[in-house]
């Protein structure tokens, strides 16, 4: 499945992207379905898209907290008094847009996922489990989950559009989305990136110089991290580049991230010293 | 135009809302159109709703930074390569959901506005002005605004759904939305609320006791502020309440907010002392 399907825009304006000086093997990446599933798993508030009754047929966006079933099916808790619920009762076609919080200057370079499908009230037999799933993610909703006008609805996902940022986007197979596990680093990734960039810029630079084909890198910023590796935006005297450094082995959980980053730094420094 | 159109849910669960002990005149409020216009003016990133080509007819949500023309018409900068632009080319019905950032625990008690209408590429004669409007709000977009695949589109607003939080919602007349000025306090409101709650809880409590019909208030948290007054969530021995304290006169700008709050506190303390 092609992940890089868009034109590679030169977002730095006049600057030109630098090519690698040395060859490196492509580092393993999350699949697009894993990227989508991880992003949706990490958030809990989205835009619910419905088809408006008034003005007729327009797409209607509203705010919807959600929780995920084990297969990635989103569950929302909505009031029969609300526009989106009236819309769904008339036309069950719906979507959920989940966007990562803004961490960088350009909002177009942050991840987002659109899940499209058919929304139905949760079956009576499944309400107890869905209620538990929802309240685990939204404990405050205990105050109104049992009001007579509130109801749990599930969005049965039929299509998945993932955009990771500039030039990283794909339609995902919905079955692959349902089968994908969220990346185990997902929920700590933003905090880890902030820590790496604030406290370990020298380590990131050494990692970039040793592993990514750019021994002339002069600065490196970590922009994404997952169980397979770290994405870095780097500067070189020849221009900027976006690169990826792989971990020595796939991480099984977030608790392994600190040791894996330290190990990667150590190996990078050995390599740079022996050059 | 009725602003309180929904069931008043008791969001505290078992607690009951306390009634005022003394009569007070209803304090002036923003109109629903002013509320909507202020919220949209204060943000710059929204969910663009379009009608999907695949799966056909589903509502499709995507992330869109936007800027506002003087009459509140949103302008977006979108790529012909992106799904939403392909969708709009086939069906111009669109919407923009603008949500206030999360500042309180429950995401359903924050403001949001859905603008619904027809999207069209900005007319050639208006592109220069729209480009300037957009770049003033999104200076980073200068890096790609002139790429051949990017184009400015305007959403011609035909319906406006505003939700201010629990029990505060309305459809606004689109002409009223276009004519409304953003509240002059709007862009500093969140910072002002944080400051009042962190540094002046005693002043807020005195204001609540003196002006809102609840002389028995025991705590007060400021939850909204505009040129007409301050909304407070208060506690009393009889239960919680949501109240409003009016400024002595309408504020013309954000710079008047500090003096008006101090003046309100002073008058409140005089009243409480003379009781």
mmCIF file with all atom_site columns, C-alpha atoms in Angstrom, chain B residues 177-254:
data_model
loop_
_atom_site.group_PDB
_atom_site.id
_atom_site.type_symbol
_atom_site.label_atom_id
_atom_site.label_alt_id
_atom_site.label_comp_id
_atom_site.label_asym_id
_atom_site.label_entity_id
_atom_site.label_seq_id
_atom_site.pdbx_PDB_ins_code
_atom_site.Cartn_x
_atom_site.Cartn_y
_atom_site.Cartn_z
_atom_site.occupancy
_atom_site.B_iso_or_equiv
_atom_site.pdbx_formal_charge
_atom_site.auth_seq_id
_atom_site.auth_comp_id
_atom_site.auth_asym_id
_atom_site.auth_atom_id
_atom_site.pdbx_PDB_model_num
ATOM 1  C CA . UNK B 1 177 ? -24.246 36.055 11.522 1.00 0.00 ? 177 UNK B CA 1
ATOM 2  C CA . UNK B 1 178 ? -22.835 38.075 8.616  1.00 0.00 ? 178 UNK B CA 1
ATOM 3  C CA . UNK B 1 179 ? -23.785 41.379 10.267 1.00 0.00 ? 179 UNK B CA 1
ATOM 4  C CA . UNK B 1 180 ? -22.540 40.454 13.748 1.00 0.00 ? 180 UNK B CA 1
ATOM 5  C CA . UNK B 1 181 ? -19.276 41.835 15.063 1.00 0.00 ? 181 UNK B CA 1
ATOM 6  C CA . UNK B 1 182 ? -17.070 39.450 17.036 1.00 0.00 ? 182 UNK B CA 1
ATOM 7  C CA . UNK B 1 183 ? -17.279 40.335 20.706 1.00 0.00 ? 183 UNK B CA 1
ATOM 8  C CA . UNK B 1 184 ? -14.319 42.620 21.511 1.00 0.00 ? 184 UNK B CA 1
ATOM 9  C CA . UNK B 1 185 ? -13.414 40.454 24.534 1.00 0.00 ? 185 UNK B CA 1
ATOM 10 C CA . UNK B 1 186 ? -13.493 37.232 22.518 1.00 0.00 ? 186 UNK B CA 1
ATOM 11 C CA . UNK B 1 187 ? -9.826  36.689 21.794 1.00 0.00 ? 187 UNK B CA 1
ATOM 12 C CA . UNK B 1 188 ? -8.689  37.403 25.363 1.00 0.00 ? 188 UNK B CA 1
ATOM 13 C CA . UNK B 1 189 ? -11.576 35.661 27.120 1.00 0.00 ? 189 UNK B CA 1
ATOM 14 C CA . UNK B 1 190 ? -9.829  32.350 27.857 1.00 0.00 ? 190 UNK B CA 1
ATOM 15 C CA . UNK B 1 191 ? -6.753  34.039 29.286 1.00 0.00 ? 191 UNK B CA 1
ATOM 16 C CA . UNK B 1 192 ? -8.921  36.401 31.333 1.00 0.00 ? 192 UNK B CA 1
ATOM 17 C CA . UNK B 1 193 ? -10.957 33.509 32.760 1.00 0.00 ? 193 UNK B CA 1
ATOM 18 C CA . UNK B 1 194 ? -7.811  31.616 33.717 1.00 0.00 ? 194 UNK B CA 1
ATOM 19 C CA . UNK B 1 195 ? -6.446  34.725 35.447 1.00 0.00 ? 195 UNK B CA 1
ATOM 20 C CA . UNK B 1 196 ? -9.678  35.498 37.307 1.00 0.00 ? 196 UNK B CA 1
ATOM 21 C CA . UNK B 1 197 ? -10.055 31.929 38.545 1.00 0.00 ? 197 UNK B CA 1
ATOM 22 C CA . UNK B 1 198 ? -6.416  31.515 39.542 1.00 0.00 ? 198 UNK B CA 1
ATOM 23 C CA . UNK B 1 199 ? -5.764  34.878 41.152 1.00 0.00 ? 199 UNK B CA 1
ATOM 24 C CA . UNK B 1 200 ? -9.138  36.389 42.125 1.00 0.00 ? 200 UNK B CA 1
ATOM 25 C CA . UNK B 1 201 ? -11.474 33.683 43.478 1.00 0.00 ? 201 UNK B CA 1
ATOM 26 C CA . UNK B 1 202 ? -12.531 35.931 46.383 1.00 0.00 ? 202 UNK B CA 1
ATOM 27 C CA . UNK B 1 203 ? -13.488 38.733 44.009 1.00 0.00 ? 203 UNK B CA 1
ATOM 28 C CA . UNK B 1 204 ? -15.552 36.323 41.888 1.00 0.00 ? 204 UNK B CA 1
ATOM 29 C CA . UNK B 1 205 ? -17.321 35.052 44.987 1.00 0.00 ? 205 UNK B CA 1
ATOM 30 C CA . UNK B 1 206 ? -18.163 38.586 46.115 1.00 0.00 ? 206 UNK B CA 1
ATOM 31 C CA . UNK B 1 207 ? -19.446 39.395 42.623 1.00 0.00 ? 207 UNK B CA 1
ATOM 32 C CA . UNK B 1 208 ? -21.615 36.267 42.670 1.00 0.00 ? 208 UNK B CA 1
ATOM 33 C CA . UNK B 1 209 ? -22.994 37.093 46.142 1.00 0.00 ? 209 UNK B CA 1
ATOM 34 C CA . UNK B 1 210 ? -23.754 40.729 45.331 1.00 0.00 ? 210 UNK B CA 1
ATOM 35 C CA . UNK B 1 211 ? -25.181 40.595 41.808 1.00 0.00 ? 211 UNK B CA 1
ATOM 36 C CA . UNK B 1 212 ? -26.717 37.274 40.909 1.00 0.00 ? 212 UNK B CA 1
ATOM 37 C CA . UNK B 1 213 ? -29.444 36.507 43.443 1.00 0.00 ? 213 UNK B CA 1
ATOM 38 C CA . UNK B 1 214 ? -27.337 34.036 45.414 1.00 0.00 ? 214 UNK B CA 1
ATOM 39 C CA . UNK B 1 215 ? -26.067 35.813 48.569 1.00 0.00 ? 215 UNK B CA 1
ATOM 40 C CA . UNK B 1 216 ? -25.334 32.367 50.016 1.00 0.00 ? 216 UNK B CA 1
ATOM 41 C CA . UNK B 1 217 ? -22.790 31.418 47.325 1.00 0.00 ? 217 UNK B CA 1
ATOM 42 C CA . UNK B 1 218 ? -19.767 29.651 48.822 1.00 0.00 ? 218 UNK B CA 1
ATOM 43 C CA . UNK B 1 219 ? -17.558 29.423 45.720 1.00 0.00 ? 219 UNK B CA 1
ATOM 44 C CA . UNK B 1 220 ? -17.597 30.860 42.199 1.00 0.00 ? 220 UNK B CA 1
ATOM 45 C CA . UNK B 1 221 ? -15.766 29.927 39.005 1.00 0.00 ? 221 UNK B CA 1
ATOM 46 C CA . UNK B 1 222 ? -15.816 32.202 35.961 1.00 0.00 ? 222 UNK B CA 1
ATOM 47 C CA . UNK B 1 223 ? -16.727 30.144 32.882 1.00 0.00 ? 223 UNK B CA 1
ATOM 48 C CA . UNK B 1 224 ? -17.385 32.772 30.174 1.00 0.00 ? 224 UNK B CA 1
ATOM 49 C CA . UNK B 1 225 ? -16.830 36.474 29.762 1.00 0.00 ? 225 UNK B CA 1
ATOM 50 C CA . UNK B 1 226 ? -17.952 38.943 27.088 1.00 0.00 ? 226 UNK B CA 1
ATOM 51 C CA . UNK B 1 227 ? -18.499 42.685 26.779 1.00 0.00 ? 227 UNK B CA 1
ATOM 52 C CA . UNK B 1 228 ? -21.744 42.489 28.779 1.00 0.00 ? 228 UNK B CA 1
ATOM 53 C CA . UNK B 1 229 ? -20.700 40.410 31.778 1.00 0.00 ? 229 UNK B CA 1
ATOM 54 C CA . UNK B 1 230 ? -19.285 37.287 33.376 1.00 0.00 ? 230 UNK B CA 1
ATOM 55 C CA . UNK B 1 231 ? -20.917 33.838 33.581 1.00 0.00 ? 231 UNK B CA 1
ATOM 56 C CA . UNK B 1 232 ? -20.151 32.019 36.806 1.00 0.00 ? 232 UNK B CA 1
ATOM 57 C CA . UNK B 1 233 ? -20.684 28.488 38.038 1.00 0.00 ? 233 UNK B CA 1
ATOM 58 C CA . UNK B 1 234 ? -21.343 28.747 41.752 1.00 0.00 ? 234 UNK B CA 1
ATOM 59 C CA . UNK B 1 235 ? -21.860 26.480 44.749 1.00 0.00 ? 235 UNK B CA 1
ATOM 60 C CA . UNK B 1 236 ? -24.338 27.164 47.542 1.00 0.00 ? 236 UNK B CA 1
ATOM 61 C CA . UNK B 1 237 ? -25.403 25.065 50.544 1.00 0.00 ? 237 UNK B CA 1
ATOM 62 C CA . UNK B 1 238 ? -28.625 24.493 48.556 1.00 0.00 ? 238 UNK B CA 1
ATOM 63 C CA . UNK B 1 239 ? -26.858 23.152 45.474 1.00 0.00 ? 239 UNK B CA 1
ATOM 64 C CA . UNK B 1 240 ? -24.989 24.509 42.434 1.00 0.00 ? 240 UNK B CA 1
ATOM 65 C CA . UNK B 1 241 ? -26.157 27.189 40.017 1.00 0.00 ? 241 UNK B CA 1
ATOM 66 C CA . UNK B 1 242 ? -25.049 28.903 36.805 1.00 0.00 ? 242 UNK B CA 1
ATOM 67 C CA . UNK B 1 243 ? -25.347 32.673 37.048 1.00 0.00 ? 243 UNK B CA 1
ATOM 68 C CA . UNK B 1 244 ? -24.384 35.855 35.249 1.00 0.00 ? 244 UNK B CA 1
ATOM 69 C CA . UNK B 1 245 ? -22.992 39.119 36.612 1.00 0.00 ? 245 UNK B CA 1
ATOM 70 C CA . UNK B 1 246 ? -23.360 42.178 34.340 1.00 0.00 ? 246 UNK B CA 1
ATOM 71 C CA . UNK B 1 247 ? -20.683 44.816 33.909 1.00 0.00 ? 247 UNK B CA 1
ATOM 72 C CA . UNK B 1 248 ? -21.789 48.343 34.862 1.00 0.00 ? 248 UNK B CA 1
ATOM 73 C CA . UNK B 1 249 ? -21.614 49.202 31.157 1.00 0.00 ? 249 UNK B CA 1
ATOM 74 C CA . UNK B 1 250 ? -20.822 47.417 27.917 1.00 0.00 ? 250 UNK B CA 1
ATOM 75 C CA . UNK B 1 251 ? -17.077 47.174 27.258 1.00 0.00 ? 251 UNK B CA 1
ATOM 76 C CA . UNK B 1 252 ? -15.723 48.627 24.030 1.00 0.00 ? 252 UNK B CA 1
ATOM 77 C CA . UNK B 1 253 ? -12.524 46.611 23.986 1.00 0.00 ? 253 UNK B CA 1
ATOM 78 C CA . UNK B 1 254 ? -10.353 44.049 25.712 1.00 0.00 ? 254 UNK B CA 1
#
